Short mmCIF file of C-alpha atoms in Angstrom, two decimals:
data_model
loop_
_atom_site.label_atom_id
_atom_site.label_comp_id
_atom_site.label_asym_id
_atom_site.label_seq_id
_atom_site.Cartn_x
_atom_site.Cartn_y
_atom_site.Cartn_z
CA HIS W 11 -10.55 4.09 27.14
CA GLN W 12 -11.19 1.22 24.76
CA LYS W 13 -10.91 0.12 21.16
CA ILE W 14 -12.96 -2.47 19.28
CA ASN W 15 -11.76 -3.79 15.95
CA ASP W 16 -13.89 -3.27 12.84
CA THR W 17 -15.21 -6.84 12.86
CA GLY W 18 -16.31 -6.52 16.47
CA ASN W 19 -14.61 -9.68 17.75
CA ALA W 20 -11.82 -8.08 19.79
CA ILE W 21 -11.63 -5.34 22.39
CA ALA W 22 -8.75 -3.59 24.14
CA PHE W 23 -8.87 -1.22 27.09
CA TRP W 24 -6.80 -0.12 30.04
CA VAL W 25 -7.89 0.19 33.64
CA ARG W 26 -6.38 2.07 36.53
CA ARG W 27 -4.84 -0.01 39.34
CA PRO W 28 -3.43 1.18 42.71
CA ASN W 29 0.18 0.80 41.56
CA GLY W 30 -0.11 1.05 37.80
CA ILE W 31 -2.40 0.43 34.87
CA SER W 32 -3.46 -2.83 33.24
CA LEU W 33 -3.77 -3.23 29.51
CA LEU W 34 -6.41 -5.83 28.70
CA VAL W 35 -6.90 -7.27 25.23
CA SER W 36 -9.39 -10.05 24.58
CA GLY W 37 -7.61 -13.35 24.05
CA PHE W 38 -4.50 -12.27 26.01
CA PRO W 39 -3.73 -12.12 29.75
CA PRO W 40 -3.64 -8.61 31.28
CA VAL W 41 -0.27 -6.85 31.47
CA GLU W 42 0.71 -4.32 34.13
CA TYR W 43 2.56 -1.06 33.42
CA LYS W 44 3.79 1.76 35.64
CA GLY W 45 1.50 4.21 33.90
CA HIS W 46 1.25 5.67 30.44
CA ILE W 47 3.54 7.95 28.48
CA ASN W 48 2.56 10.01 25.50
CA PHE W 49 3.80 9.93 21.92
CA GLY W 50 5.26 13.42 21.89
CA PRO W 51 8.41 15.17 20.69
CA MET W 52 11.25 12.68 20.72
CA ASN W 53 13.32 14.55 23.32
CA SER W 54 10.58 15.54 25.75
CA PHE W 55 7.88 13.25 27.11
CA GLN W 56 5.08 13.31 29.63
CA ALA W 57 4.56 10.35 31.94
CA VAL W 58 1.29 9.95 33.85
CA THR W 59 1.05 7.80 36.98
CA PRO W 60 -2.18 6.07 38.09
CA SER W 61 -2.75 8.79 40.68
CA GLY W 62 -2.87 11.30 37.85
CA LYS W 63 0.41 12.94 38.83
CA GLU W 64 2.32 14.10 35.77
CA ASP W 65 6.08 13.70 35.55
CA ILE W 66 7.58 16.07 32.98
CA TYR W 67 11.13 15.19 32.08
CA SER W 68 13.70 15.28 29.31
CA ALA W 69 15.47 12.17 28.05
CA GLY W 70 13.84 9.97 30.64
CA GLU W 71 15.43 10.29 34.11
CA THR W 72 12.86 8.99 36.64
CA ALA W 73 10.68 7.31 34.02
CA GLU W 74 13.63 5.28 32.74
CA LYS W 75 13.35 3.08 35.83
CA ASP W 76 10.07 1.51 34.73
CA VAL W 77 8.03 0.19 31.82
CA TRP W 78 5.23 2.45 30.59
CA LEU W 79 2.43 1.96 28.09
CA ALA W 80 3.03 4.38 25.20
CA TRP W 81 -0.18 6.24 24.62
CA GLY W 82 -1.51 9.78 24.34
CA PRO W 83 -2.92 10.79 27.75
CA HIS W 84 -5.47 13.08 26.11
CA GLU W 85 -6.00 11.06 22.93
CA LYS W 86 -7.98 7.97 21.98
CA LEU W 87 -6.43 4.58 22.64
CA ALA W 88 -7.66 3.67 19.16
CA ASP W 89 -5.08 6.02 17.64
CA TYR W 90 -2.15 4.12 19.15
CA LEU W 91 -3.19 0.47 19.46
CA SER W 92 -3.85 -1.74 16.44
CA LEU W 93 -6.15 -4.80 16.33
CA ASP W 94 -6.48 -7.00 13.25
CA ALA W 95 -9.76 -8.20 11.72
CA SER W 96 -9.46 -11.71 13.17
CA GLY W 97 -9.15 -10.37 16.70
CA LYS W 98 -6.12 -12.58 17.31
CA HIS W 99 -3.35 -10.01 16.88
CA VAL W 100 -2.52 -6.74 18.63
CA ALA W 101 0.28 -4.19 18.31
CA PHE W 102 1.19 -1.22 20.50
CA ALA W 103 4.28 0.46 21.97
CA ILE W 104 5.95 0.75 25.36
CA TYR W 105 8.65 2.91 26.94
CA ASP W 106 10.95 0.33 28.51
CA HIS W 107 13.66 1.59 30.88
CA GLY W 108 14.57 4.51 28.63
CA LYS W 109 14.06 2.77 25.28
CA TRP W 110 11.03 2.54 23.02
CA ARG W 111 9.75 -0.84 21.85
CA VAL W 112 6.88 -2.01 19.69
CA VAL W 113 4.98 -4.93 21.19
CA VAL W 114 3.28 -7.43 18.85
CA ASP W 115 1.01 -10.02 20.47
CA PHE W 116 2.60 -8.98 23.79
CA LYS W 117 6.11 -9.84 22.60
CA PRO W 118 8.45 -6.79 22.76
CA GLU W 119 10.56 -6.03 19.69
CA GLU W 120 14.06 -4.57 19.37
CA PRO W 121 14.59 -1.37 21.42
CA PHE W 122 14.93 2.00 19.64
CA ASN W 123 15.49 5.61 20.60
CA TYR W 124 11.91 6.28 19.53
CA VAL W 125 9.07 4.53 17.71
CA PHE W 126 5.87 5.72 16.07
CA PRO W 127 2.53 3.92 16.57
CA PRO W 128 2.66 0.51 14.81
CA MET W 129 0.29 -0.58 12.05
CA LEU W 130 -1.08 -4.12 11.63
CA SER W 131 -2.25 -5.46 8.29
CA ALA W 132 -5.96 -6.25 8.27
CA ASP W 133 -5.26 -9.99 8.30
CA GLY W 134 -2.89 -9.57 11.24
CA GLY W 135 -0.08 -11.47 9.57
CA HIS W 136 2.20 -8.45 9.07
CA TYR W 137 3.06 -5.15 10.73
CA VAL W 138 5.12 -2.01 10.10
CA TYR W 139 6.30 0.98 12.09
CA THR W 140 8.80 3.83 11.90
CA ALA W 141 11.63 3.92 14.43
CA LYS W 142 14.61 6.11 15.26
CA LYS W 143 17.98 4.41 15.74
CA ASP W 144 20.78 6.73 16.80
CA ASP W 145 20.49 9.68 14.36
CA LYS W 146 18.71 7.78 11.55
CA PHE W 147 15.18 6.56 10.91
CA VAL W 148 14.11 3.14 9.63
CA VAL W 149 10.85 1.40 8.77
CA VAL W 150 10.52 -1.97 10.47
CA LYS W 151 8.41 -4.65 8.78
CA ASP W 152 7.71 -7.89 10.60
CA GLY W 153 10.64 -7.25 12.92
CA THR W 154 13.22 -6.47 10.21
CA PRO W 155 14.51 -2.85 9.88
CA GLY W 156 14.85 -1.36 6.40
CA GLU W 157 17.42 1.07 5.03
CA PRO W 158 18.29 4.06 7.28
CA TYR W 159 17.36 7.61 6.21
CA ASP W 160 17.80 11.10 7.63
CA GLU W 161 14.03 11.44 7.85
CA ILE W 162 10.97 9.26 7.21
CA PHE W 163 7.59 10.88 6.72
CA ASN W 164 5.54 8.64 8.96
CA ASP W 165 2.22 9.93 7.63
CA THR W 166 3.11 8.36 4.25
CA LEU W 167 3.63 4.88 5.73
CA PHE W 168 1.16 2.35 4.29
CA ILE W 169 0.61 -1.40 4.55
CA SER W 170 -1.90 -3.29 2.41
CA ASP W 171 -4.67 -5.36 3.99
CA ASP W 172 -2.88 -8.60 3.12
CA GLY W 173 0.47 -7.22 4.26
CA LYS W 174 2.16 -7.90 0.93
CA HIS W 175 2.81 -4.26 0.05
CA THR W 176 4.29 -1.32 1.93
CA PHE W 177 5.01 2.28 0.93
CA TYR W 178 6.67 5.30 2.48
CA VAL W 179 8.60 8.44 1.59
CA ALA W 180 11.99 9.17 3.15
CA LYS W 181 14.55 11.96 2.85
CA THR W 182 18.35 11.90 2.80
CA ASN W 183 20.76 14.61 1.61
CA ASP W 184 17.80 16.84 0.68
CA GLN W 185 16.42 14.25 -1.75
CA TYR W 186 13.12 12.41 -1.46
CA HIS W 187 13.21 8.62 -1.71
CA VAL W 188 10.10 6.58 -2.56
CA VAL W 189 10.18 3.09 -1.05
CA TRP W 190 7.75 0.41 -2.28
CA ASP W 191 7.82 -3.09 -0.81
CA GLY W 192 11.03 -2.26 1.00
CA LYS W 193 12.91 -1.25 -2.15
CA GLN W 194 13.80 2.28 -3.24
CA VAL W 195 12.00 2.79 -6.54
CA SER W 196 12.73 6.47 -7.26
CA VAL W 197 14.49 9.60 -6.04
CA HIS W 198 13.08 13.14 -6.49
CA GLU W 199 14.12 16.71 -5.77
CA ASP W 200 10.62 17.79 -4.70
CA MET W 201 7.40 15.97 -3.87
CA GLY W 202 3.81 16.82 -3.09
CA GLN W 203 1.90 15.77 0.00
CA SER W 204 -0.65 13.50 -1.66
CA GLU W 205 -0.46 9.73 -1.86
CA ALA W 206 -3.15 7.26 -2.87
CA PHE W 207 -3.42 3.49 -2.86
CA SER W 208 -5.80 1.11 -4.56
CA PRO W 209 -8.25 -0.65 -2.22
CA ASN W 210 -6.43 -3.96 -2.62
CA GLY W 211 -3.13 -2.19 -1.93
CA ASP W 212 -1.21 -3.31 -5.01
CA ARG W 213 -1.09 0.09 -6.76
CA TYR W 214 0.17 3.49 -5.62
CA ALA W 215 0.25 7.11 -6.78
CA TYR W 216 1.98 10.29 -5.62
CA SER W 217 2.95 13.71 -7.00
CA ILE W 218 6.33 15.28 -7.78
CA ALA W 219 7.50 18.71 -8.93
CA LYS W 220 9.98 19.19 -11.77
CA ASN W 221 10.88 22.39 -13.60
CA ASP W 222 7.93 24.30 -12.14
CA THR W 223 5.41 21.65 -13.23
CA TRP W 224 3.63 18.94 -11.30
CA HIS W 225 3.44 15.29 -12.33
CA VAL W 226 1.52 12.32 -10.97
CA VAL W 227 3.53 9.12 -10.64
CA LEU W 228 1.28 6.08 -10.97
CA ASP W 229 2.91 2.69 -10.37
CA GLY W 230 6.27 4.28 -11.20
CA LYS W 231 5.19 6.04 -14.43
CA GLU W 232 5.04 9.84 -14.67
CA SER W 233 2.11 11.73 -16.13
CA ALA W 234 2.31 14.84 -18.27
CA GLY W 235 3.19 18.07 -16.49
CA TYR W 236 0.56 20.44 -15.06
CA ASP W 237 0.43 23.65 -13.05
CA GLY W 238 -1.17 21.70 -10.19
CA VAL W 239 -2.57 18.26 -9.38
CA ALA W 240 -5.00 17.11 -6.66
CA SER W 241 -7.84 14.75 -5.68
CA PHE W 242 -6.23 11.36 -6.31
CA VAL W 243 -8.72 8.47 -6.35
CA PHE W 244 -8.73 4.80 -7.36
CA SER W 245 -11.88 2.96 -8.42
CA PRO W 246 -13.26 0.47 -5.86
CA GLU W 247 -11.83 -2.55 -7.68
CA GLY W 248 -8.50 -0.76 -8.23
CA SER W 249 -8.21 -0.92 -12.01
CA HIS W 250 -8.88 2.79 -12.68
CA PHE W 251 -7.24 5.96 -11.37
CA ALA W 252 -8.20 9.65 -11.61
CA PHE W 253 -6.87 13.04 -10.53
CA ARG W 254 -7.61 16.74 -11.00
CA ALA W 255 -5.18 18.76 -13.08
CA LYS W 256 -4.77 22.52 -13.48
CA LYS W 257 -3.29 24.21 -16.52
CA ASN W 258 -3.45 27.85 -17.64
CA GLY W 259 -5.93 28.62 -14.89
CA LYS W 260 -8.39 25.90 -15.95
CA TRP W 261 -9.18 22.51 -14.42
CA LYS W 262 -9.84 19.05 -15.83
CA TYR W 263 -9.97 15.47 -14.62
CA VAL W 264 -7.52 12.91 -15.95
CA VAL W 265 -8.82 9.33 -15.82
CA ASP W 266 -6.52 6.44 -16.74
CA GLY W 267 -4.21 8.94 -18.43
CA LYS W 268 -6.95 10.44 -20.63
CA GLU W 269 -7.75 14.11 -20.15
CA GLY W 270 -11.35 15.20 -19.90
CA PRO W 271 -12.92 18.51 -20.96
CA VAL W 272 -11.60 21.79 -19.55
CA PHE W 273 -13.65 23.85 -17.06
CA ASP W 274 -13.23 26.96 -14.95
CA ASN W 275 -13.20 24.59 -11.97
CA THR W 276 -14.21 21.08 -10.96
CA SER W 277 -15.41 19.45 -7.76
CA ASN W 278 -12.79 18.06 -5.40
CA ILE W 279 -14.46 14.65 -5.56
CA LEU W 280 -14.79 12.18 -8.42
CA VAL W 281 -16.96 9.10 -7.77
CA PHE W 282 -16.62 5.73 -9.48
CA SER W 283 -19.28 3.08 -9.81
CA LYS W 284 -18.51 -0.08 -7.84
CA ASN W 285 -17.30 -1.94 -10.94
CA GLY W 286 -15.21 1.07 -12.03
CA GLU W 287 -16.83 1.29 -15.46
CA ARG W 288 -18.52 4.65 -14.81
CA PHE W 289 -17.36 7.82 -13.09
CA ALA W 290 -18.77 11.28 -12.42
CA TYR W 291 -17.74 14.66 -11.05
CA GLY W 292 -19.02 18.21 -10.85
CA ALA W 293 -17.77 21.08 -13.00
CA VAL W 294 -18.42 24.81 -13.27
CA ASN W 295 -18.13 27.37 -16.06
CA GLY W 296 -18.85 30.91 -15.03
CA GLU W 297 -21.65 30.59 -12.48
CA LYS W 298 -23.21 27.44 -13.90
CA TRP W 299 -22.56 23.93 -12.62
CA MET W 300 -23.08 20.60 -14.34
CA ALA W 301 -22.66 16.93 -13.56
CA VAL W 302 -20.09 15.27 -15.82
CA GLU W 303 -20.42 11.52 -16.37
CA ASN W 304 -17.60 9.67 -18.14
CA HIS W 305 -16.32 13.09 -19.30
CA LYS W 306 -19.72 14.01 -20.85
CA PRO W 307 -21.17 17.24 -19.36
CA GLY W 308 -24.85 17.30 -18.46
CA SER W 309 -27.25 20.23 -18.43
CA GLU W 310 -26.35 23.42 -16.58
CA CYS W 311 -27.77 24.25 -13.15
CA ASP W 312 -27.13 26.65 -10.29
CA GLY W 313 -25.41 24.07 -8.08
CA LEU W 314 -25.04 20.38 -7.23
CA PHE W 315 -25.63 18.41 -4.04
CA GLY W 316 -24.51 14.82 -4.33
CA LEU W 317 -23.40 12.56 -7.16
CA LEU W 318 -23.80 8.80 -6.76
CA PHE W 319 -24.16 5.48 -8.54
CA SER W 320 -26.35 2.61 -7.44
CA GLU W 321 -24.66 -0.48 -6.02
CA ASP W 322 -24.91 -2.34 -9.34
CA GLY W 323 -23.71 0.71 -11.30
CA LYS W 324 -26.80 0.77 -13.51
CA HIS W 325 -28.23 4.04 -12.17
CA PHE W 326 -26.76 7.50 -11.62
CA ALA W 327 -28.34 10.29 -9.59
CA GLN W 328 -27.49 13.88 -8.74
CA GLY W 329 -29.23 16.68 -6.90
CA GLU W 330 -29.39 20.07 -8.60
CA PHE W 331 -30.25 23.62 -7.59
CA ARG W 332 -32.44 25.48 -10.07
CA GLY W 333 -33.58 28.82 -8.73
CA ASP W 334 -35.48 28.15 -5.49
CA LYS W 335 -36.10 24.52 -6.48
CA LEU W 336 -34.21 21.32 -5.76
CA GLN W 337 -34.36 18.69 -8.48
CA LEU W 338 -33.31 15.07 -8.26
CA VAL W 339 -32.02 13.93 -11.63
CA LEU W 340 -32.03 10.17 -12.16
CA ASP W 341 -30.33 8.63 -15.19
CA GLY W 342 -30.31 12.01 -16.95
CA LYS W 343 -34.00 12.81 -16.40
CA ASN W 344 -35.56 15.26 -13.93
CA LYS W 345 -37.29 12.88 -11.54
CA TRP W 346 -38.49 14.83 -8.49
CA GLU W 347 -38.65 18.48 -7.43
CA GLN W 348 -38.92 20.13 -4.01
CA THR W 349 -38.62 23.58 -2.46
CA GLY W 350 -36.03 23.98 0.27
CA GLU W 351 -32.36 23.46 1.05
CA PRO W 352 -30.53 20.12 0.91
CA ALA W 353 -30.07 18.55 4.35
CA MET W 354 -28.87 15.07 3.37
CA ARG W 355 -27.23 13.75 0.22
CA PRO W 356 -29.05 11.17 -1.92
CA VAL W 357 -28.63 7.47 -1.04
CA PHE W 358 -29.69 4.46 -3.13
CA SER W 359 -31.26 1.31 -1.71
CA PRO W 360 -29.20 -1.91 -2.14
CA ASP W 361 -31.19 -2.91 -5.24
CA GLY W 362 -30.84 0.57 -6.76
CA LEU W 363 -34.60 0.98 -7.21
CA ASN W 364 -35.27 3.31 -4.26
CA LEU W 365 -33.61 6.53 -3.20
CA PHE W 366 -33.83 8.98 -0.31
CA TYR W 367 -32.47 12.41 0.53
CA ALA W 368 -33.48 15.16 2.95
CA ILE W 369 -34.44 18.80 2.61
CA ARG W 370 -34.81 21.67 5.08
CA LYS W 371 -37.85 23.96 4.93
CA ASN W 372 -38.88 26.51 7.53
CA SER W 373 -36.22 25.19 9.93
CA LYS W 374 -37.69 21.68 9.69
CA ILE W 375 -36.27 18.51 8.12
CA HIS W 376 -38.24 16.46 5.60
CA LEU W 377 -37.00 13.07 4.42
CA VAL W 378 -37.78 12.52 0.75
CA VAL W 379 -38.19 8.88 -0.35
CA ASN W 380 -38.77 8.30 -4.05
CA GLY W 381 -40.02 11.88 -4.33
CA LYS W 382 -42.46 11.67 -1.41
CA GLU W 383 -41.84 14.10 1.46
CA SER W 384 -42.20 12.99 5.07
CA THR W 385 -43.90 15.05 7.75
CA PRO W 386 -41.61 17.74 9.21
CA TYR W 387 -39.14 16.88 11.98
CA ASP W 388 -36.77 18.90 14.14
CA GLY W 389 -34.00 16.44 13.34
CA VAL W 390 -33.43 13.21 11.41
CA GLY W 391 -30.72 10.57 11.88
CA MET W 392 -29.14 8.69 8.98
CA PRO W 393 -31.76 6.30 7.52
CA VAL W 394 -30.94 2.66 6.75
CA PHE W 395 -32.51 0.40 4.11
CA SER W 396 -33.28 -3.23 4.89
CA PRO W 397 -31.23 -5.80 2.90
CA ASP W 398 -34.16 -6.47 0.55
CA SER W 399 -34.60 -2.69 -0.02
CA GLN W 400 -38.27 -2.91 0.99
CA HIS W 401 -38.03 -0.99 4.27
CA LEU W 402 -36.41 2.20 5.52
CA VAL W 403 -35.83 3.03 9.18
CA TYR W 404 -34.51 6.16 10.85
CA LEU W 405 -34.52 8.08 14.11
CA ALA W 406 -36.33 11.42 14.12
CA ARG W 407 -37.06 14.10 16.69
CA ARG W 408 -40.15 16.27 17.04
CA ASP W 409 -40.86 18.58 19.99
CA LYS W 410 -38.15 16.92 22.11
CA THR W 411 -39.66 13.47 21.47
CA GLU W 412 -37.53 10.82 19.79
CA LEU W 413 -39.37 8.80 17.17
CA ILE W 414 -38.44 5.55 15.47
CA VAL W 415 -39.78 5.76 11.92
CA ILE W 416 -40.15 2.59 9.86
CA ASP W 417 -41.33 3.41 6.37
CA ASP W 418 -44.21 5.83 7.05
CA SER W 419 -45.03 4.59 10.57
CA GLU W 420 -43.87 6.55 13.62
CA MET W 421 -43.32 5.05 17.08
CA ALA W 422 -42.36 7.04 20.15
CA SER W 423 -39.10 5.69 21.52
CA ASP W 424 -39.20 4.01 24.94
CA TYR W 425 -35.55 4.85 25.48
CA GLU W 426 -33.82 7.81 27.06
CA ALA W 427 -31.33 7.70 24.18
CA ILE W 428 -30.41 5.56 21.20
CA PRO W 429 -26.60 5.74 21.08
CA SER W 430 -26.08 3.48 18.07
CA HIS W 431 -27.05 3.55 14.44
CA PHE W 432 -29.80 1.27 13.18
CA ASP W 433 -28.87 -1.87 11.29
CA PHE W 434 -30.50 -5.01 9.91
CA THR W 435 -29.54 -8.66 10.15
CA LYS W 436 -29.21 -10.49 6.85
CA TRP W 437 -32.74 -11.79 7.46
CA GLY W 438 -34.11 -8.25 7.76
CA GLN W 439 -34.42 -7.96 11.56
CA LEU W 440 -33.94 -4.42 12.90
CA VAL W 441 -31.15 -4.10 15.48
CA PHE W 442 -30.17 -1.17 17.69
CA TRP W 443 -29.01 -0.25 21.20
CA GLY W 444 -31.20 1.80 23.51
CA ILE W 445 -30.56 3.26 26.96
CA LYS W 446 -33.32 2.87 29.54
CA ASP W 447 -33.01 3.67 33.25
CA GLY W 448 -29.32 4.17 32.62
CA LYS W 449 -28.87 0.64 31.24
CA TRP W 450 -27.98 -0.46 27.71
CA VAL W 451 -30.48 -2.75 26.00
CA LEU W 452 -30.08 -4.43 22.61
CA THR W 453 -33.35 -4.54 20.68
CA VAL W 454 -33.91 -7.00 17.82
CA ASN W 455 -37.12 -6.67 15.81
CA GLY W 456 -38.79 -4.79 18.65
CA GLU W 457 -37.87 -7.32 21.34
CA ALA W 458 -35.63 -5.95 24.09
CA GLY W 459 -32.83 -8.09 25.47
CA GLU W 460 -31.08 -8.06 28.83
CA ALA W 461 -30.01 -4.77 30.40
CA PHE W 462 -26.27 -4.09 30.67
CA ASP W 463 -24.21 -1.36 32.26
CA LYS W 464 -22.74 -0.51 28.87
CA GLY W 465 -22.56 -1.75 25.31
CA TYR W 466 -19.29 -1.17 23.47
CA LEU W 467 -19.72 0.21 19.98
CA GLY W 468 -17.02 -0.38 17.41
CA SER W 469 -17.96 0.69 13.90
CA GLU W 470 -21.16 2.51 12.97
CA SER W 471 -23.18 -0.71 13.22
CA PRO W 472 -24.67 -1.46 16.67
CA VAL W 473 -23.27 -5.02 16.51
CA SER W 474 -20.97 -7.03 14.29
CA PHE W 475 -22.13 -9.91 12.13
CA SER W 476 -20.36 -13.22 11.54
CA PRO W 477 -20.53 -14.84 8.08
CA ASP W 478 -23.36 -17.10 9.30
CA GLY W 479 -25.37 -14.05 10.38
CA SER W 480 -24.72 -14.38 14.11
CA MET W 481 -24.42 -11.13 16.06
CA THR W 482 -21.39 -10.41 18.22
CA TYR W 483 -20.74 -7.55 20.62
CA PHE W 484 -19.09 -6.62 23.91
CA VAL W 485 -20.97 -5.57 27.05
CA LEU W 486 -20.13 -4.46 30.57
CA LYS W 487 -22.02 -5.80 33.59
CA ASP W 488 -20.94 -5.66 37.24
CA ASN W 489 -17.44 -4.58 36.21
CA GLU W 490 -17.05 -7.64 33.96
CA VAL W 491 -16.66 -7.32 30.19
CA TYR W 492 -18.35 -10.08 28.18
CA PHE W 493 -18.14 -11.07 24.54
CA VAL W 494 -21.62 -12.13 23.42
CA SER W 495 -22.38 -14.10 20.27
CA HIS W 496 -25.81 -15.35 19.31
CA ASN W 497 -28.00 -16.09 16.34
CA PRO W 498 -30.85 -13.59 15.97
CA TRP W 499 -33.19 -16.44 14.98
CA LEU W 500 -32.79 -17.72 18.55
CA TYR W 501 -33.05 -14.29 20.09
CA ARG W 502 -35.30 -15.16 23.04
CA GLY W 503 -32.51 -17.14 24.71
CA TYR W 504 -29.63 -15.11 23.41
CA VAL W 505 -27.70 -14.77 26.66
CA LYS W 506 -29.27 -17.31 29.09
CA TYR W 507 -26.97 -16.42 31.96
CA LEU W 508 -23.83 -14.37 32.01
CA THR W 509 -22.11 -17.19 33.89
CA ASP W 510 -22.66 -19.39 30.83
CA CYS W 511 -21.05 -16.74 28.64
CA LYS W 512 -18.10 -16.51 30.99
CA THR W 513 -17.71 -20.28 31.21
CA ASN W 514 -17.85 -20.66 27.44
CA GLY W 515 -15.45 -17.78 26.81
#
């Protein structure tokens, strides 16, 4: 079981030893534990020894004699261990002689009756977690417990990427308390189960119920009352906020406090352009749908499949059903038309001048690029544009044969499987992992590298990229895990020898 952080420069995993398990995190020495114990109900736990023997107990007993790694035996380690973007900080929890502790950078914190999985800020400089102390709950930030409450709703706990802001909802004496940056900012009789935060983490929104009406509270200010509210969303740069509102059986979107037109229903999703200046959603009256941009309804159709803006926000596209036809509408004009069912939502190229989507006809998949249909395939993976938007690559399957398709050219894959997505370096070199003869091989611009026992995949990209364009990734060879970093311009000598990698860290 392992976890790689989003930037790909840190890995954590545990391995089974004869007398315990070792937790290994890159940059830190390994630490031994008796076994692992799951995050379960607070008065009944399950401890698992290295032999696989399970010790079911209440309130500890035999397990209180040792120190255990707190983890879910049947869950992903990624759900319980936190790594920051720099790869220099780690947080997890242990069960230590009958008490629960959060461990930050392998330094145990204050013991509690119970703790929930800790959360690190993206920059690694701050952390938060919920803990139980006696019969009360507290949120601990950077080692300091906050005010005690009868209950804290751990799924509402939030920390911004820079660690400056925190949010959670607590309950005491049947009243809900909203806590922002460690301070109680409001008390309510009833609350909804929806919270939203701006991408930079400095704004928040939630819903409350008063006198049989629902209100959205944005940065501490209440909206008008509605019969229902849903679908909270901030724009990418955080300056705009939208939500769905229901009144008298009809639905509308409210954006920055301004109500849009009323419809029988609206889509659950509103999309903003990257700069936040444009937004769009779907709406329906009777049996007819329409795309609504900046609260202006478009022409009616039988259905919608995908609403999106280009990266620069200059172009807007939506797919529409009209009878047995699919139409791609670009900037308000019918651009392309096909027969079939939608199989993949539209996607713009980085420059916003190219667009693809997929359709299904006669049980076959056709990729459509700028209106041109590909040959039929049995299956198609998610395509990827090159950084300059001039090339498109994807994995396809026809008659049990995997094909690598670059633009209109097909190549039969030499690999038994391609476990990763495709990606490009900033210079436009195609990168992906392939498995051949049971070994993992990284391929850059068609040139295969050294074979490894395994490549560890973090995010959807096959590798991670440093600001200078260098590729970084983790591999397993001969029971050794290596961190590899190299510049794709110097690809031919990218590893040299694994002993060099080990010597140089």
